[in-house]
């Protein structure tokens, strides 16, 4: 039996990875590190793997400064002030709420506390105790509970359900503190997925979000998970949801990239069809995402999310020059799909970046020929 598993693993490796690494028509050949023919990402100004920031998909210097201050001093007030000054219906508030909640959750995981040790994330508990009417603190607390449920327990267990029910109550409290803010309802989308809301109940929740922020990309991505085949929908339903969002996307909206996320959510675990990434469905979704990227505002907080996913698909499609163009915009931050689904996001991103550089150079490209 063990020999059979080994043979299967070798077969999958040769069918999935080797065609990318050794494609003869693209002229890519694997060489030893330091070889004169080895492609070097550093030639393009890319950061070394150990320098990549895995916390966020793109830069948000205000957030990073505040996160560092809060974690260093364990004083929540800077976080409260930053969220109070962030527009409620925009993408950035949602990302900042996620970042603060994630920081508290990771702190607690690293320092669970004990008889003589204060548990990590204590600043969030103090925030809620000292400022119970703070809308930002309420939203961060709700998202913290959601992340704790997914991080520390298994869906379907009593522990998971108890934490998610607490998160559901926290979402309701946060919504009362800021009636026009879509973020508490966006947090609840993850609760709805985890607690298996019936579709009519989920749709009522979704309407509350559309009333407050109809073009919110983060909300659409959160809702897409619910409609996926692995949760409470199907491939066709998820595709329909994504395509409808793209069709009604206003000018300059990244919602036109939603079909690419739907395709990603339904990728086969092992793709044995060599031409899959050149197929019509993938090509159409990639073109939609490229259109969205070109039309979007340069400061759109969701732009980096789309660019990172494009890197994945463009490399798999062997569209090396286009992949390099996206890498120039996102290199340095890798806290986005698909890299965050792996145990080492920086390593996974660096592999795809190296493949893009190798493919680009094998087809005549160089640092001098790449537009900046």
PDB file of N, CA and C in Angstrom, residues 26-29 31 35-46 318-321 324 353-370:
ATOM      1  N   UNK A  26       8.735  26.523 -23.874  1.00  0.00           N
ATOM      2  CA  UNK A  26       9.024  27.799 -23.243  1.00  0.00           C
ATOM      3  C   UNK A  26      10.512  27.927 -22.944  1.00  0.00           C
ATOM      4  N   UNK A  27      11.255  26.837 -23.068  1.00  0.00           N
ATOM      5  CA  UNK A  27      12.693  26.885 -22.875  1.00  0.00           C
ATOM      6  C   UNK A  27      13.123  26.967 -21.427  1.00  0.00           C
ATOM      7  N   UNK A  28      12.267  26.562 -20.466  1.00  0.00           N
ATOM      8  CA  UNK A  28      12.636  26.631 -19.058  1.00  0.00           C
ATOM      9  C   UNK A  28      13.278  25.322 -18.660  1.00  0.00           C
ATOM     10  N   UNK A  29      14.464  25.410 -18.060  1.00  0.00           N
ATOM     11  CA  UNK A  29      15.130  24.224 -17.551  1.00  0.00           C
ATOM     12  C   UNK A  29      15.598  24.503 -16.136  1.00  0.00           C
ATOM     13  N   UNK A  31      18.032  24.540 -13.110  1.00  0.00           N
ATOM     14  CA  UNK A  31      19.483  24.541 -12.942  1.00  0.00           C
ATOM     15  C   UNK A  31      19.777  24.737 -11.467  1.00  0.00           C
ATOM     16  N   UNK A  35      24.065  28.916 -10.643  1.00  0.00           N
ATOM     17  CA  UNK A  35      24.424  28.664 -12.040  1.00  0.00           C
ATOM     18  C   UNK A  35      24.310  29.966 -12.832  1.00  0.00           C
ATOM     19  N   UNK A  36      25.227  30.242 -13.755  1.00  0.00           N
ATOM     20  CA  UNK A  36      25.148  31.474 -14.555  1.00  0.00           C
ATOM     21  C   UNK A  36      23.833  31.631 -15.301  1.00  0.00           C
ATOM     22  N   UNK A  37      23.170  30.507 -15.610  1.00  0.00           N
ATOM     23  CA  UNK A  37      21.898  30.582 -16.323  1.00  0.00           C
ATOM     24  C   UNK A  37      20.691  30.688 -15.389  1.00  0.00           C
ATOM     25  N   UNK A  38      20.931  30.677 -14.089  1.00  0.00           N
ATOM     26  CA  UNK A  38      19.817  30.722 -13.143  1.00  0.00           C
ATOM     27  C   UNK A  38      19.177  32.102 -13.142  1.00  0.00           C
ATOM     28  N   UNK A  39      17.847  32.141 -13.178  1.00  0.00           N
ATOM     29  CA  UNK A  39      17.129  33.407 -13.099  1.00  0.00           C
ATOM     30  C   UNK A  39      17.167  33.910 -11.661  1.00  0.00           C
ATOM     31  N   UNK A  40      17.401  35.190 -11.480  1.00  0.00           N
ATOM     32  CA  UNK A  40      17.516  35.774 -10.150  1.00  0.00           C
ATOM     33  C   UNK A  40      16.459  36.854  -9.960  1.00  0.00           C
ATOM     34  N   UNK A  41      15.442  36.611  -9.119  1.00  0.00           N
ATOM     35  CA  UNK A  41      14.410  37.631  -8.891  1.00  0.00           C
ATOM     36  C   UNK A  41      14.972  38.956  -8.393  1.00  0.00           C
ATOM     37  N   UNK A  42      16.134  38.910  -7.706  1.00  0.00           N
ATOM     38  CA  UNK A  42      16.722  40.147  -7.184  1.00  0.00           C
ATOM     39  C   UNK A  42      17.099  41.107  -8.291  1.00  0.00           C
ATOM     40  N   UNK A  43      17.329  40.587  -9.506  1.00  0.00           N
ATOM     41  CA  UNK A  43      17.663  41.452 -10.635  1.00  0.00           C
ATOM     42  C   UNK A  43      16.530  42.420 -10.957  1.00  0.00           C
ATOM     43  N   UNK A  44      15.328  42.088 -10.511  1.00  0.00           N
ATOM     44  CA  UNK A  44      14.154  42.918 -10.809  1.00  0.00           C
ATOM     45  C   UNK A  44      13.747  43.789  -9.614  1.00  0.00           C
ATOM     46  N   UNK A  45      14.604  43.824  -8.596  1.00  0.00           N
ATOM     47  CA  UNK A  45      14.310  44.629  -7.422  1.00  0.00           C
ATOM     48  C   UNK A  45      13.360  43.960  -6.450  1.00  0.00           C
ATOM     49  N   UNK A  46      13.093  42.668  -6.621  1.00  0.00           N
ATOM     50  CA  UNK A  46      12.191  41.960  -5.720  1.00  0.00           C
ATOM     51  C   UNK A  46      12.881  41.701  -4.374  1.00  0.00           C
ATOM     52  N   UNK A 318       1.253  30.326 -18.048  1.00  0.00           N
ATOM     53  CA  UNK A 318       2.511  30.605 -18.753  1.00  0.00           C
ATOM     54  C   UNK A 318       2.471  31.939 -19.479  1.00  0.00           C
ATOM     55  N   UNK A 319       1.762  32.892 -18.911  1.00  0.00           N
ATOM     56  CA  UNK A 319       1.722  34.255 -19.441  1.00  0.00           C
ATOM     57  C   UNK A 319       2.719  35.064 -18.615  1.00  0.00           C
ATOM     58  N   UNK A 320       3.992  34.841 -18.923  1.00  0.00           N
ATOM     59  CA  UNK A 320       5.085  35.282 -18.064  1.00  0.00           C
ATOM     60  C   UNK A 320       5.178  36.800 -17.956  1.00  0.00           C
ATOM     61  N   UNK A 321       5.112  37.512 -19.060  1.00  0.00           N
ATOM     62  CA  UNK A 321       5.276  38.967 -19.022  1.00  0.00           C
ATOM     63  C   UNK A 321       4.158  39.619 -18.212  1.00  0.00           C
ATOM     64  N   UNK A 324       4.798  39.036 -14.559  1.00  0.00           N
ATOM     65  CA  UNK A 324       5.843  39.924 -14.073  1.00  0.00           C
ATOM     66  C   UNK A 324       5.295  41.324 -13.804  1.00  0.00           C
ATOM     67  N   UNK A 353       6.955  33.418  -8.018  1.00  0.00           N
ATOM     68  CA  UNK A 353       7.741  34.554  -8.525  1.00  0.00           C
ATOM     69  C   UNK A 353       8.958  34.064  -9.302  1.00  0.00           C
ATOM     70  N   UNK A 354       9.628  33.040  -8.771  1.00  0.00           N
ATOM     71  CA  UNK A 354      10.796  32.486  -9.462  1.00  0.00           C
ATOM     72  C   UNK A 354      10.399  31.864 -10.800  1.00  0.00           C
ATOM     73  N   UNK A 355       9.258  31.184 -10.833  1.00  0.00           N
ATOM     74  CA  UNK A 355       8.773  30.613 -12.092  1.00  0.00           C
ATOM     75  C   UNK A 355       8.466  31.705 -13.106  1.00  0.00           C
ATOM     76  N   UNK A 356       7.873  32.809 -12.638  1.00  0.00           N
ATOM     77  CA  UNK A 356       7.559  33.917 -13.545  1.00  0.00           C
ATOM     78  C   UNK A 356       8.837  34.510 -14.131  1.00  0.00           C
ATOM     79  N   UNK A 357       9.838  34.712 -13.278  1.00  0.00           N
ATOM     80  CA  UNK A 357      11.115  35.261 -13.752  1.00  0.00           C
ATOM     81  C   UNK A 357      11.766  34.307 -14.745  1.00  0.00           C
ATOM     82  N   UNK A 358      11.773  33.012 -14.411  1.00  0.00           N
ATOM     83  CA  UNK A 358      12.397  32.033 -15.306  1.00  0.00           C
ATOM     84  C   UNK A 358      11.682  31.975 -16.642  1.00  0.00           C
ATOM     85  N   UNK A 359      10.359  31.961 -16.620  1.00  0.00           N
ATOM     86  CA  UNK A 359       9.608  31.920 -17.873  1.00  0.00           C
ATOM     87  C   UNK A 359       9.793  33.169 -18.692  1.00  0.00           C
ATOM     88  N   UNK A 360       9.837  34.303 -18.029  1.00  0.00           N
ATOM     89  CA  UNK A 360      10.032  35.578 -18.726  1.00  0.00           C
ATOM     90  C   UNK A 360      11.393  35.619 -19.414  1.00  0.00           C
ATOM     91  N   UNK A 361      12.432  35.186 -18.704  1.00  0.00           N
ATOM     92  CA  UNK A 361      13.771  35.227 -19.284  1.00  0.00           C
ATOM     93  C   UNK A 361      13.952  34.162 -20.357  1.00  0.00           C
ATOM     94  N   UNK A 362      13.295  33.008 -20.193  1.00  0.00           N
ATOM     95  CA  UNK A 362      13.405  31.955 -21.202  1.00  0.00           C
ATOM     96  C   UNK A 362      12.785  32.365 -22.524  1.00  0.00           C
ATOM     97  N   UNK A 363      11.909  33.343 -22.483  1.00  0.00           N
ATOM     98  CA  UNK A 363      11.284  33.841 -23.701  1.00  0.00           C
ATOM     99  C   UNK A 363      11.832  35.193 -24.136  1.00  0.00           C
ATOM    100  N   UNK A 364      13.073  35.492 -23.703  1.00  0.00           N
ATOM    101  CA  UNK A 364      13.773  36.670 -24.217  1.00  0.00           C
ATOM    102  C   UNK A 364      13.678  37.904 -23.355  1.00  0.00           C
ATOM    103  N   UNK A 365      12.984  37.822 -22.223  1.00  0.00           N
ATOM    104  CA  UNK A 365      12.825  38.988 -21.360  1.00  0.00           C
ATOM    105  C   UNK A 365      14.023  39.188 -20.440  1.00  0.00           C
ATOM    106  N   UNK A 366      14.129  40.377 -19.903  1.00  0.00           N
ATOM    107  CA  UNK A 366      15.184  40.690 -18.933  1.00  0.00           C
ATOM    108  C   UNK A 366      14.720  41.872 -18.098  1.00  0.00           C
ATOM    109  N   UNK A 367      15.480  42.189 -17.066  1.00  0.00           N
ATOM    110  CA  UNK A 367      15.147  43.339 -16.232  1.00  0.00           C
ATOM    111  C   UNK A 367      15.120  44.622 -17.052  1.00  0.00           C
ATOM    112  N   UNK A 368      15.962  44.682 -18.088  1.00  0.00           N
ATOM    113  CA  UNK A 368      16.031  45.880 -18.919  1.00  0.00           C
ATOM    114  C   UNK A 368      14.810  46.041 -19.807  1.00  0.00           C
ATOM    115  N   UNK A 369      14.181  44.937 -20.167  1.00  0.00           N
ATOM    116  CA  UNK A 369      13.039  45.003 -21.100  1.00  0.00           C
ATOM    117  C   UNK A 369      11.687  45.065 -20.388  1.00  0.00           C
ATOM    118  N   UNK A 370      11.684  44.886 -19.070  1.00  0.00           N
ATOM    119  CA  UNK A 370      10.424  44.885 -18.341  1.00  0.00           C
ATOM    120  C   UNK A 370      10.014  46.315 -18.010  1.00  0.00           C
TER     121      UNK A 370
END
